[in-house]
Amino acid sequence: MADLDQNTVTDAVIEQMAATPDPRMREVMASLVRHLHDFARDVRLTPAEWLAAIDFLTRVGQACTPIRQEFILLSDTLGLSRLVNLMDDKANRVGEATETSLLGPFYRESSPQFAYGESIASRAKGPEMMLFGRVLNEAGEGVPNAIVEIWQTDADGAYDLQVNNPEVMDMRGQFRTDAEGRYAIRTLVPIGYSIPMDGPVGAMVRAQNRHGFRPAHIHMLIGAEGYRELVTALYLGDDKHIGSDTVFGVSESLVVRPRTGVEGSPDPGLPSVRYDFRVARKAEHDTSGRVGADPSRIAAE
């Protein structure tokens, strides 16, 4: 048995994992070990710093609950979520399909169903706006019976998970497109908000002298039979943090500016946004493009 040094220990670990039956797990873990060891050597990681990192990750895990996903928040603020999102978009987005964005840590399954033009604000109050348009395929044809899910903050910058009991849903819902692929949603004008700063991720962000804010946005998840699920978001262009999103989620094609008098708006007197989403046909071996999950689903699994 040869003694290990700070360089040969890496090969020893990879060699011991070489019999991993799952080839993808074998590939990922070998690369993880190489990069992790290279990182430790590069920064000359000390025992005290290693222990501080263990403590930090422990606190991140302890902060997770069925309504809060601190690990996803950590991934978001490190840009890892956005990187995974961008790589998946490049590999799987087809033609003129709408750009994707992060699902984020506040998505919830089984949100309420609403009819065309109804409001998703059951409790929250504030200035209203209309969001309407069509869900189109690659040929520019309307996609009927598509499910359009929406969730966003209230007019105070908080999600329902942050202000209500977990069983109460507000400022989120599901709509179905009509025979021509049209949808219309009445909602509140979102505002920019700070990510949760009361946990270990917030402490990290403050230590880095970052503002911790996300620009105002509206999350959308669109699905239809035979089409690839679209996870995206619309960002309000007049938000002061539009160019410095703490989780790096903004794309120029997703920036909108509500205004009154928009042609075709179900209520042209309200600030309105018309946005046509384009979805692509599902590939034979299509995989999910969701970068995020319902926190309760992660906790349960």
PDB file of C-alpha atoms in Angstrom:
ATOM      1  CA  MET A   1       0.000   0.000   0.000  1.00  0.00           C
ATOM      2  CA  ALA A   2       1.472   3.309  -1.119  1.00  0.00           C
ATOM      3  CA  ASP A   3       1.215   6.355   1.096  1.00  0.00           C
ATOM      4  CA  LEU A   4      -1.055   9.056  -0.272  1.00  0.00           C
ATOM      5  CA  ASP A   5      -0.129  12.682  -0.729  1.00  0.00           C
ATOM      6  CA  GLN A   6      -2.225  15.754  -1.546  1.00  0.00           C
ATOM      7  CA  ASN A   7      -2.200  14.879  -5.238  1.00  0.00           C
ATOM      8  CA  THR A   8      -2.425  11.083  -5.331  1.00  0.00           C
ATOM      9  CA  VAL A   9      -5.404  10.978  -2.950  1.00  0.00           C
ATOM     10  CA  THR A  10      -7.616  12.191  -5.812  1.00  0.00           C
ATOM     11  CA  ASP A  11      -6.751   9.249  -8.070  1.00  0.00           C
ATOM     12  CA  ALA A  12      -7.182   6.857  -5.146  1.00  0.00           C
ATOM     13  CA  VAL A  13     -10.728   8.036  -4.528  1.00  0.00           C
ATOM     14  CA  ILE A  14     -11.663   7.844  -8.218  1.00  0.00           C
ATOM     15  CA  GLU A  15     -10.128   4.383  -8.526  1.00  0.00           C
ATOM     16  CA  GLN A  16     -12.146   3.124  -5.575  1.00  0.00           C
ATOM     17  CA  MET A  17     -15.370   4.417  -7.208  1.00  0.00           C
ATOM     18  CA  ALA A  18     -14.505   2.952 -10.627  1.00  0.00           C
ATOM     19  CA  ALA A  19     -16.743  -0.092 -10.117  1.00  0.00           C
ATOM     20  CA  THR A  20     -19.898   2.036  -9.757  1.00  0.00           C
ATOM     21  CA  PRO A  21     -22.498   0.134 -11.858  1.00  0.00           C
ATOM     22  CA  ASP A  22     -24.384   3.213 -13.067  1.00  0.00           C
ATOM     23  CA  PRO A  23     -22.181   4.773 -15.791  1.00  0.00           C
ATOM     24  CA  ARG A  24     -23.650   8.267 -15.431  1.00  0.00           C
ATOM     25  CA  MET A  25     -23.162   8.222 -11.655  1.00  0.00           C
ATOM     26  CA  ARG A  26     -19.597   7.000 -12.197  1.00  0.00           C
ATOM     27  CA  GLU A  27     -18.885   9.838 -14.639  1.00  0.00           C
ATOM     28  CA  VAL A  28     -20.451  12.558 -12.491  1.00  0.00           C
ATOM     29  CA  MET A  29     -18.850  11.466  -9.234  1.00  0.00           C
ATOM     30  CA  ALA A  30     -15.373  11.138 -10.768  1.00  0.00           C
ATOM     31  CA  SER A  31     -15.630  14.659 -12.181  1.00  0.00           C
ATOM     32  CA  LEU A  32     -17.007  15.971  -8.884  1.00  0.00           C
ATOM     33  CA  VAL A  33     -14.089  14.517  -6.940  1.00  0.00           C
ATOM     34  CA  ARG A  34     -11.519  15.941  -9.380  1.00  0.00           C
ATOM     35  CA  HIS A  35     -13.017  19.442  -9.262  1.00  0.00           C
ATOM     36  CA  LEU A  36     -13.640  19.370  -5.522  1.00  0.00           C
ATOM     37  CA  HIS A  37     -10.087  18.300  -4.778  1.00  0.00           C
ATOM     38  CA  ASP A  38      -8.690  20.825  -7.261  1.00  0.00           C
ATOM     39  CA  PHE A  39     -10.740  23.540  -5.546  1.00  0.00           C
ATOM     40  CA  ALA A  40      -9.393  22.589  -2.109  1.00  0.00           C
ATOM     41  CA  ARG A  41      -5.824  22.641  -3.413  1.00  0.00           C
ATOM     42  CA  ASP A  42      -6.373  25.898  -5.313  1.00  0.00           C
ATOM     43  CA  VAL A  43      -7.620  27.844  -2.274  1.00  0.00           C
ATOM     44  CA  ARG A  44      -5.410  25.929   0.184  1.00  0.00           C
ATOM     45  CA  LEU A  45      -8.442  24.986   2.263  1.00  0.00           C
ATOM     46  CA  THR A  46      -7.662  24.892   5.981  1.00  0.00           C
ATOM     47  CA  PRO A  47      -9.259  22.564   8.560  1.00  0.00           C
ATOM     48  CA  ALA A  48     -11.088  25.509  10.128  1.00  0.00           C
ATOM     49  CA  GLU A  49     -12.476  26.605   6.746  1.00  0.00           C
ATOM     50  CA  TRP A  50     -13.489  23.028   5.914  1.00  0.00           C
ATOM     51  CA  LEU A  51     -15.381  22.816   9.209  1.00  0.00           C
ATOM     52  CA  ALA A  52     -17.018  26.200   8.588  1.00  0.00           C
ATOM     53  CA  ALA A  53     -18.237  24.924   5.207  1.00  0.00           C
ATOM     54  CA  ILE A  54     -19.648  21.782   6.833  1.00  0.00           C
ATOM     55  CA  ASP A  55     -21.421  23.962   9.405  1.00  0.00           C
ATOM     56  CA  PHE A  56     -22.823  26.221   6.666  1.00  0.00           C
ATOM     57  CA  LEU A  57     -24.201  23.309   4.633  1.00  0.00           C
ATOM     58  CA  THR A  58     -25.643  21.746   7.783  1.00  0.00           C
ATOM     59  CA  ARG A  59     -27.512  24.977   8.527  1.00  0.00           C
ATOM     60  CA  VAL A  60     -28.739  25.154   4.930  1.00  0.00           C
ATOM     61  CA  GLY A  61     -30.216  21.674   5.305  1.00  0.00           C
ATOM     62  CA  GLN A  62     -31.746  22.502   8.671  1.00  0.00           C
ATOM     63  CA  ALA A  63     -33.449  25.570   7.143  1.00  0.00           C
ATOM     64  CA  CYS A  64     -35.308  23.410   4.605  1.00  0.00           C
ATOM     65  CA  THR A  65     -38.983  22.682   5.291  1.00  0.00           C
ATOM     66  CA  PRO A  66     -41.972  21.530   3.193  1.00  0.00           C
ATOM     67  CA  ILE A  67     -42.544  25.218   2.336  1.00  0.00           C
ATOM     68  CA  ARG A  68     -38.926  26.417   2.108  1.00  0.00           C
ATOM     69  CA  GLN A  69     -36.071  25.065   0.006  1.00  0.00           C
ATOM     70  CA  GLU A  70     -32.851  26.683   1.212  1.00  0.00           C
ATOM     71  CA  PHE A  71     -30.648  24.438  -0.951  1.00  0.00           C
ATOM     72  CA  ILE A  72     -32.394  25.607  -4.128  1.00  0.00           C
ATOM     73  CA  LEU A  73     -31.966  29.169  -2.883  1.00  0.00           C
ATOM     74  CA  LEU A  74     -28.249  28.491  -2.404  1.00  0.00           C
ATOM     75  CA  SER A  75     -28.000  27.059  -5.915  1.00  0.00           C
ATOM     76  CA  ASP A  76     -29.885  30.088  -7.272  1.00  0.00           C
ATOM     77  CA  THR A  77     -27.652  32.677  -5.594  1.00  0.00           C
ATOM     78  CA  LEU A  78     -24.494  30.898  -6.765  1.00  0.00           C
ATOM     79  CA  GLY A  79     -25.746  30.973 -10.359  1.00  0.00           C
ATOM     80  CA  LEU A  80     -25.750  27.168 -10.548  1.00  0.00           C
ATOM     81  CA  SER A  81     -29.494  26.981 -11.161  1.00  0.00           C
ATOM     82  CA  ARG A  82     -29.214  29.481 -13.994  1.00  0.00           C
ATOM     83  CA  LEU A  83     -26.247  27.619 -15.492  1.00  0.00           C
ATOM     84  CA  VAL A  84     -28.219  24.348 -15.507  1.00  0.00           C
ATOM     85  CA  ASN A  85     -31.153  26.252 -17.027  1.00  0.00           C
ATOM     86  CA  LEU A  86     -29.004  27.792 -19.777  1.00  0.00           C
ATOM     87  CA  MET A  87     -27.361  24.474 -20.650  1.00  0.00           C
ATOM     88  CA  ASP A  88     -30.725  22.726 -20.853  1.00  0.00           C
ATOM     89  CA  ASP A  89     -32.128  25.547 -22.983  1.00  0.00           C
ATOM     90  CA  LYS A  90     -29.225  25.286 -25.416  1.00  0.00           C
ATOM     91  CA  ALA A  91     -29.532  21.519 -25.655  1.00  0.00           C
ATOM     92  CA  ASN A  92     -33.321  21.226 -25.891  1.00  0.00           C
ATOM     93  CA  ARG A  93     -35.006  24.499 -26.902  1.00  0.00           C
ATOM     94  CA  VAL A  94     -36.295  24.179 -30.447  1.00  0.00           C
ATOM     95  CA  GLY A  95     -36.442  26.941 -33.053  1.00  0.00           C
ATOM     96  CA  GLU A  96     -38.463  29.975 -31.950  1.00  0.00           C
ATOM     97  CA  ALA A  97     -39.707  28.427 -28.721  1.00  0.00           C
ATOM     98  CA  THR A  98     -39.866  30.904 -25.829  1.00  0.00           C
ATOM     99  CA  GLU A  99     -36.746  31.134 -23.686  1.00  0.00           C
ATOM    100  CA  THR A 100     -36.954  29.350 -20.387  1.00  0.00           C
ATOM    101  CA  SER A 101     -36.260  30.650 -16.888  1.00  0.00           C
ATOM    102  CA  LEU A 102     -35.965  29.292 -13.355  1.00  0.00           C
ATOM    103  CA  LEU A 103     -38.856  27.498 -11.694  1.00  0.00           C
ATOM    104  CA  GLY A 104     -37.512  28.813  -8.400  1.00  0.00           C
ATOM    105  CA  PRO A 105     -38.154  27.774  -4.792  1.00  0.00           C
ATOM    106  CA  PHE A 106     -41.786  28.984  -4.543  1.00  0.00           C
ATOM    107  CA  TYR A 107     -43.565  26.781  -7.105  1.00  0.00           C
ATOM    108  CA  ARG A 108     -46.477  24.724  -5.758  1.00  0.00           C
ATOM    109  CA  GLU A 109     -48.343  21.917  -7.465  1.00  0.00           C
ATOM    110  CA  SER A 110     -52.145  21.686  -7.629  1.00  0.00           C
ATOM    111  CA  SER A 111     -52.785  25.419  -7.658  1.00  0.00           C
ATOM    112  CA  PRO A 112     -56.423  26.629  -8.088  1.00  0.00           C
ATOM    113  CA  GLN A 113     -58.075  26.613 -11.506  1.00  0.00           C
ATOM    114  CA  PHE A 114     -59.486  29.820 -12.977  1.00  0.00           C
ATOM    115  CA  ALA A 115     -61.543  30.773 -16.008  1.00  0.00           C
ATOM    116  CA  TYR A 116     -60.421  33.101 -18.814  1.00  0.00           C
ATOM    117  CA  GLY A 117     -59.769  36.597 -17.456  1.00  0.00           C
ATOM    118  CA  GLU A 118     -60.332  35.805 -13.776  1.00  0.00           C
ATOM    119  CA  SER A 119     -58.096  37.183 -11.032  1.00  0.00           C
ATOM    120  CA  ILE A 120     -55.603  35.010  -9.149  1.00  0.00           C
ATOM    121  CA  ALA A 121     -55.677  37.429  -6.195  1.00  0.00           C
ATOM    122  CA  SER A 122     -58.078  35.961  -3.648  1.00  0.00           C
ATOM    123  CA  ARG A 123     -56.609  37.632  -0.546  1.00  0.00           C
ATOM    124  CA  ALA A 124     -53.852  39.984  -1.635  1.00  0.00           C
ATOM    125  CA  LYS A 125     -54.725  43.561  -2.580  1.00  0.00           C
ATOM    126  CA  GLY A 126     -52.979  46.100  -4.768  1.00  0.00           C
ATOM    127  CA  PRO A 127     -52.795  47.673  -8.238  1.00  0.00           C
ATOM    128  CA  GLU A 128     -54.068  45.296 -10.922  1.00  0.00           C
ATOM    129  CA  MET A 129     -52.836  44.394 -14.388  1.00  0.00           C
ATOM    130  CA  MET A 130     -53.846  42.092 -17.239  1.00  0.00           C
ATOM    131  CA  LEU A 131     -51.638  39.442 -18.787  1.00  0.00           C
ATOM    132  CA  PHE A 132     -52.976  37.973 -21.999  1.00  0.00           C
ATOM    133  CA  GLY A 133     -51.949  36.504 -25.329  1.00  0.00           C
ATOM    134  CA  ARG A 134     -51.735  33.132 -27.033  1.00  0.00           C
ATOM    135  CA  VAL A 135     -49.867  29.866 -26.696  1.00  0.00           C
ATOM    136  CA  LEU A 136     -48.519  29.058 -30.160  1.00  0.00           C
ATOM    137  CA  ASN A 137     -46.727  26.132 -31.768  1.00  0.00           C
ATOM    138  CA  GLU A 138     -43.738  26.271 -34.127  1.00  0.00           C
ATOM    139  CA  ALA A 139     -46.027  27.068 -37.060  1.00  0.00           C
ATOM    140  CA  GLY A 140     -47.619  30.004 -35.252  1.00  0.00           C
ATOM    141  CA  GLU A 141     -50.879  28.155 -34.692  1.00  0.00           C
ATOM    142  CA  GLY A 142     -52.762  28.436 -31.415  1.00  0.00           C
ATOM    143  CA  VAL A 143     -52.466  25.485 -29.050  1.00  0.00           C
ATOM    144  CA  PRO A 144     -55.906  24.728 -27.580  1.00  0.00           C
ATOM    145  CA  ASN A 145     -56.465  23.395 -24.064  1.00  0.00           C
ATOM    146  CA  ALA A 146     -52.925  24.179 -22.920  1.00  0.00           C
ATOM    147  CA  ILE A 147     -52.498  24.585 -19.166  1.00  0.00           C
ATOM    148  CA  VAL A 148     -50.998  27.939 -18.214  1.00  0.00           C
ATOM    149  CA  GLU A 149     -49.800  28.015 -14.591  1.00  0.00           C
ATOM    150  CA  ILE A 150     -48.867  31.308 -13.003  1.00  0.00           C
ATOM    151  CA  TRP A 151     -47.431  32.251  -9.612  1.00  0.00           C
ATOM    152  CA  GLN A 152     -45.997  35.486  -8.336  1.00  0.00           C
ATOM    153  CA  THR A 153     -45.586  37.757  -5.331  1.00  0.00           C
ATOM    154  CA  ASP A 154     -48.306  39.993  -4.026  1.00  0.00           C
ATOM    155  CA  ALA A 155     -48.094  43.786  -4.185  1.00  0.00           C
ATOM    156  CA  ASP A 156     -45.891  43.757  -1.068  1.00  0.00           C
ATOM    157  CA  GLY A 157     -43.307  41.448  -2.646  1.00  0.00           C
ATOM    158  CA  ALA A 158     -44.232  38.253  -0.766  1.00  0.00           C
ATOM    159  CA  TYR A 159     -45.325  34.805  -1.943  1.00  0.00           C
ATOM    160  CA  ASP A 160     -48.280  33.075  -0.300  1.00  0.00           C
ATOM    161  CA  LEU A 161     -45.901  30.594   1.337  1.00  0.00           C
ATOM    162  CA  GLN A 162     -44.320  33.483   3.212  1.00  0.00           C
ATOM    163  CA  VAL A 163     -47.487  35.117   4.571  1.00  0.00           C
ATOM    164  CA  ASN A 164     -50.226  32.460   4.780  1.00  0.00           C
ATOM    165  CA  ASN A 165     -50.713  29.025   6.259  1.00  0.00           C
ATOM    166  CA  PRO A 166     -49.227  26.383   3.924  1.00  0.00           C
ATOM    167  CA  GLU A 167     -52.665  25.120   2.871  1.00  0.00           C
ATOM    168  CA  VAL A 168     -53.718  28.603   1.683  1.00  0.00           C
ATOM    169  CA  MET A 169     -52.891  29.420  -1.920  1.00  0.00           C
ATOM    170  CA  ASP A 170     -53.009  32.948  -3.304  1.00  0.00           C
ATOM    171  CA  MET A 171     -51.427  34.768  -6.247  1.00  0.00           C
ATOM    172  CA  ARG A 172     -51.119  31.528  -8.192  1.00  0.00           C
ATOM    173  CA  GLY A 173     -53.392  29.465 -10.389  1.00  0.00           C
ATOM    174  CA  GLN A 174     -54.026  27.485 -13.562  1.00  0.00           C
ATOM    175  CA  PHE A 175     -55.758  28.617 -16.757  1.00  0.00           C
ATOM    176  CA  ARG A 176     -56.631  26.706 -19.938  1.00  0.00           C
ATOM    177  CA  THR A 177     -56.311  28.206 -23.381  1.00  0.00           C
ATOM    178  CA  ASP A 178     -59.370  28.356 -25.618  1.00  0.00           C
ATOM    179  CA  ALA A 179     -59.767  26.794 -29.054  1.00  0.00           C
ATOM    180  CA  GLU A 180     -57.453  29.425 -30.570  1.00  0.00           C
ATOM    181  CA  GLY A 181     -54.797  29.139 -27.872  1.00  0.00           C
ATOM    182  CA  ARG A 182     -55.790  32.357 -26.098  1.00  0.00           C
ATOM    183  CA  TYR A 183     -55.352  32.990 -22.390  1.00  0.00           C
ATOM    184  CA  ALA A 184     -56.104  35.970 -20.140  1.00  0.00           C
ATOM    185  CA  ILE A 185     -55.126  36.452 -16.505  1.00  0.00           C
ATOM    186  CA  ARG A 186     -56.057  39.251 -14.162  1.00  0.00           C
ATOM    187  CA  THR A 187     -53.448  39.729 -11.471  1.00  0.00           C
ATOM    188  CA  LEU A 188     -51.659  42.282  -9.308  1.00  0.00           C
ATOM    189  CA  VAL A 189     -48.656  44.263 -10.482  1.00  0.00           C
ATOM    190  CA  PRO A 190     -45.690  42.433  -8.904  1.00  0.00           C
ATOM    191  CA  ILE A 191     -42.828  44.291  -7.293  1.00  0.00           C
ATOM    192  CA  GLY A 192     -39.216  43.373  -6.809  1.00  0.00           C
ATOM    193  CA  TYR A 193     -38.409  41.593  -3.604  1.00  0.00           C
ATOM    194  CA  SER A 194     -35.563  40.391  -1.447  1.00  0.00           C
ATOM    195  CA  ILE A 195     -34.812  36.696  -1.316  1.00  0.00           C
ATOM    196  CA  PRO A 196     -35.243  35.245   2.212  1.00  0.00           C
ATOM    197  CA  MET A 197     -32.365  36.792   4.165  1.00  0.00           C
ATOM    198  CA  ASP A 198     -33.093  35.249   7.547  1.00  0.00           C
ATOM    199  CA  GLY A 199     -31.217  32.004   6.867  1.00  0.00           C
ATOM    200  CA  PRO A 200     -27.671  30.880   6.060  1.00  0.00           C
ATOM    201  CA  VAL A 201     -27.975  31.823   2.369  1.00  0.00           C
ATOM    202  CA  GLY A 202     -29.047  35.344   3.309  1.00  0.00           C
ATOM    203  CA  ALA A 203     -26.062  35.612   5.639  1.00  0.00           C
ATOM    204  CA  MET A 204     -23.786  34.550   2.775  1.00  0.00           C
ATOM    205  CA  VAL A 205     -25.315  37.149   0.437  1.00  0.00           C
ATOM    206  CA  ARG A 206     -24.859  39.911   3.032  1.00  0.00           C
ATOM    207  CA  ALA A 207     -21.238  38.857   3.618  1.00  0.00           C
ATOM    208  CA  GLN A 208     -20.666  39.275  -0.125  1.00  0.00           C
ATOM    209  CA  ASN A 209     -22.123  42.829  -0.028  1.00  0.00           C
ATOM    210  CA  ARG A 210     -24.889  41.898  -2.488  1.00  0.00           C
ATOM    211  CA  HIS A 211     -28.311  43.563  -2.423  1.00  0.00           C
ATOM    212  CA  GLY A 212     -30.229  40.263  -2.428  1.00  0.00           C
ATOM    213  CA  PHE A 213     -33.092  41.528  -4.623  1.00  0.00           C
ATOM    214  CA  ARG A 214     -34.932  39.972  -7.525  1.00  0.00           C
ATOM    215  CA  PRO A 215     -36.612  42.244 -10.075  1.00  0.00           C
ATOM    216  CA  ALA A 216     -40.399  42.085 -10.301  1.00  0.00           C
ATOM    217  CA  HIS A 217     -41.483  39.051 -12.293  1.00  0.00           C
ATOM    218  CA  ILE A 218     -44.282  36.592 -12.991  1.00  0.00           C
ATOM    219  CA  HIS A 219     -43.572  32.864 -13.198  1.00  0.00           C
ATOM    220  CA  MET A 220     -45.223  30.765 -15.901  1.00  0.00           C
ATOM    221  CA  LEU A 221     -45.357  27.014 -16.526  1.00  0.00           C
ATOM    222  CA  ILE A 222     -47.107  25.973 -19.727  1.00  0.00           C
ATOM    223  CA  GLY A 223     -47.952  22.425 -20.717  1.00  0.00           C
ATOM    224  CA  ALA A 224     -49.966  20.841 -23.524  1.00  0.00           C
ATOM    225  CA  GLU A 225     -50.380  17.313 -24.797  1.00  0.00           C
ATOM    226  CA  GLY A 226     -47.590  16.480 -27.244  1.00  0.00           C
ATOM    227  CA  TYR A 227     -45.540  19.595 -26.460  1.00  0.00           C
ATOM    228  CA  ARG A 228     -42.451  20.145 -24.351  1.00  0.00           C
ATOM    229  CA  GLU A 229     -43.260  21.775 -21.040  1.00  0.00           C
ATOM    230  CA  LEU A 230     -42.249  25.431 -20.949  1.00  0.00           C
ATOM    231  CA  VAL A 231     -40.928  26.895 -17.700  1.00  0.00           C
ATOM    232  CA  THR A 232     -40.375  30.623 -17.988  1.00  0.00           C
ATOM    233  CA  ALA A 233     -41.010  34.018 -16.378  1.00  0.00           C
ATOM    234  CA  LEU A 234     -41.773  37.565 -17.460  1.00  0.00           C
ATOM    235  CA  TYR A 235     -39.728  40.397 -15.918  1.00  0.00           C
ATOM    236  CA  LEU A 236     -40.873  44.000 -15.531  1.00  0.00           C
ATOM    237  CA  GLY A 237     -38.431  46.216 -17.352  1.00  0.00           C
ATOM    238  CA  ASP A 238     -38.826  49.256 -15.126  1.00  0.00           C
ATOM    239  CA  ASP A 239     -37.533  47.475 -12.011  1.00  0.00           C
ATOM    240  CA  LYS A 240     -34.292  49.000 -10.714  1.00  0.00           C
ATOM    241  CA  HIS A 241     -32.738  45.550 -10.261  1.00  0.00           C
ATOM    242  CA  ILE A 242     -33.534  44.328 -13.777  1.00  0.00           C
ATOM    243  CA  GLY A 243     -29.809  44.248 -14.584  1.00  0.00           C
ATOM    244  CA  SER A 244     -28.596  42.772 -11.297  1.00  0.00           C
ATOM    245  CA  ASP A 245     -30.941  39.901 -10.442  1.00  0.00           C
ATOM    246  CA  THR A 246     -29.551  38.063  -7.404  1.00  0.00           C
ATOM    247  CA  VAL A 247     -30.319  34.708  -9.035  1.00  0.00           C
ATOM    248  CA  PHE A 248     -29.312  35.768 -12.586  1.00  0.00           C
ATOM    249  CA  GLY A 249     -32.639  34.769 -14.150  1.00  0.00           C
ATOM    250  CA  VAL A 250     -33.395  37.660 -16.548  1.00  0.00           C
ATOM    251  CA  SER A 251     -33.278  37.290 -20.346  1.00  0.00           C
ATOM    252  CA  GLU A 252     -33.949  40.266 -22.637  1.00  0.00           C
ATOM    253  CA  SER A 253     -36.661  38.396 -24.568  1.00  0.00           C
ATOM    254  CA  LEU A 254     -38.620  37.946 -21.333  1.00  0.00           C
ATOM    255  CA  VAL A 255     -38.613  41.623 -20.288  1.00  0.00           C
ATOM    256  CA  VAL A 256     -42.038  43.314 -20.532  1.00  0.00           C
ATOM    257  CA  ARG A 257     -43.504  46.720 -19.710  1.00  0.00           C
ATOM    258  CA  PRO A 258     -47.188  46.933 -18.714  1.00  0.00           C
ATOM    259  CA  ARG A 259     -49.091  49.855 -20.228  1.00  0.00           C
ATOM    260  CA  THR A 260     -52.698  50.937 -20.654  1.00  0.00           C
ATOM    261  CA  GLY A 261     -54.580  50.865 -23.926  1.00  0.00           C
ATOM    262  CA  VAL A 262     -53.031  47.626 -25.183  1.00  0.00           C
ATOM    263  CA  GLU A 263     -55.047  46.382 -28.153  1.00  0.00           C
ATOM    264  CA  GLY A 264     -56.942  43.192 -27.420  1.00  0.00           C
ATOM    265  CA  SER A 265     -56.666  43.466 -23.649  1.00  0.00           C
ATOM    266  CA  PRO A 266     -59.758  42.144 -21.845  1.00  0.00           C
ATOM    267  CA  ASP A 267     -59.544  45.334 -19.770  1.00  0.00           C
ATOM    268  CA  PRO A 268     -57.617  47.973 -21.771  1.00  0.00           C
ATOM    269  CA  GLY A 269     -58.033  50.481 -18.926  1.00  0.00           C
ATOM    270  CA  LEU A 270     -55.653  48.417 -16.799  1.00  0.00           C
ATOM    271  CA  PRO A 271     -51.912  48.220 -17.356  1.00  0.00           C
ATOM    272  CA  SER A 272     -51.623  45.203 -19.625  1.00  0.00           C
ATOM    273  CA  VAL A 273     -49.019  42.937 -21.159  1.00  0.00           C
ATOM    274  CA  ARG A 274     -49.616  40.898 -24.281  1.00  0.00           C
ATOM    275  CA  TYR A 275     -47.188  38.008 -24.545  1.00  0.00           C
ATOM    276  CA  ASP A 276     -47.421  35.097 -26.956  1.00  0.00           C
ATOM    277  CA  PHE A 277     -45.632  31.989 -25.719  1.00  0.00           C
ATOM    278  CA  ARG A 278     -44.242  29.510 -28.228  1.00  0.00           C
ATOM    279  CA  VAL A 279     -43.976  25.839 -27.352  1.00  0.00           C
ATOM    280  CA  ALA A 280     -42.161  23.085 -29.250  1.00  0.00           C
ATOM    281  CA  ARG A 281     -43.193  19.515 -29.991  1.00  0.00           C
ATOM    282  CA  LYS A 282     -42.014  17.012 -27.410  1.00  0.00           C
ATOM    283  CA  ALA A 283     -39.000  14.981 -28.480  1.00  0.00           C
ATOM    284  CA  GLU A 284     -39.000  11.192 -28.182  1.00  0.00           C
ATOM    285  CA  HIS A 285     -36.673  11.200 -25.185  1.00  0.00           C
ATOM    286  CA  ASP A 286     -37.704  14.538 -23.727  1.00  0.00           C
ATOM    287  CA  THR A 287     -36.580  15.326 -20.175  1.00  0.00           C
ATOM    288  CA  SER A 288     -37.939  17.911 -17.773  1.00  0.00           C
ATOM    289  CA  GLY A 289     -36.560  21.422 -18.060  1.00  0.00           C
ATOM    290  CA  ARG A 290     -37.689  22.378 -14.566  1.00  0.00           C
ATOM    291  CA  VAL A 291     -34.896  23.993 -12.579  1.00  0.00           C
ATOM    292  CA  GLY A 292     -36.685  23.926  -9.228  1.00  0.00           C
ATOM    293  CA  ALA A 293     -39.519  22.005  -7.571  1.00  0.00           C
ATOM    294  CA  ASP A 294     -42.408  22.239  -5.150  1.00  0.00           C
ATOM    295  CA  PRO A 295     -40.626  22.361  -1.754  1.00  0.00           C
ATOM    296  CA  SER A 296     -43.109  19.895  -0.244  1.00  0.00           C
ATOM    297  CA  ARG A 297     -42.345  17.356  -2.964  1.00  0.00           C
ATOM    298  CA  ILE A 298     -38.602  17.510  -2.253  1.00  0.00           C
ATOM    299  CA  ALA A 299     -39.183  17.153   1.485  1.00  0.00           C
ATOM    300  CA  ALA A 300     -41.490  14.181   0.931  1.00  0.00           C
ATOM    301  CA  GLU A 301     -39.028  12.393  -1.309  1.00  0.00           C
TER     302      GLU A 301
END
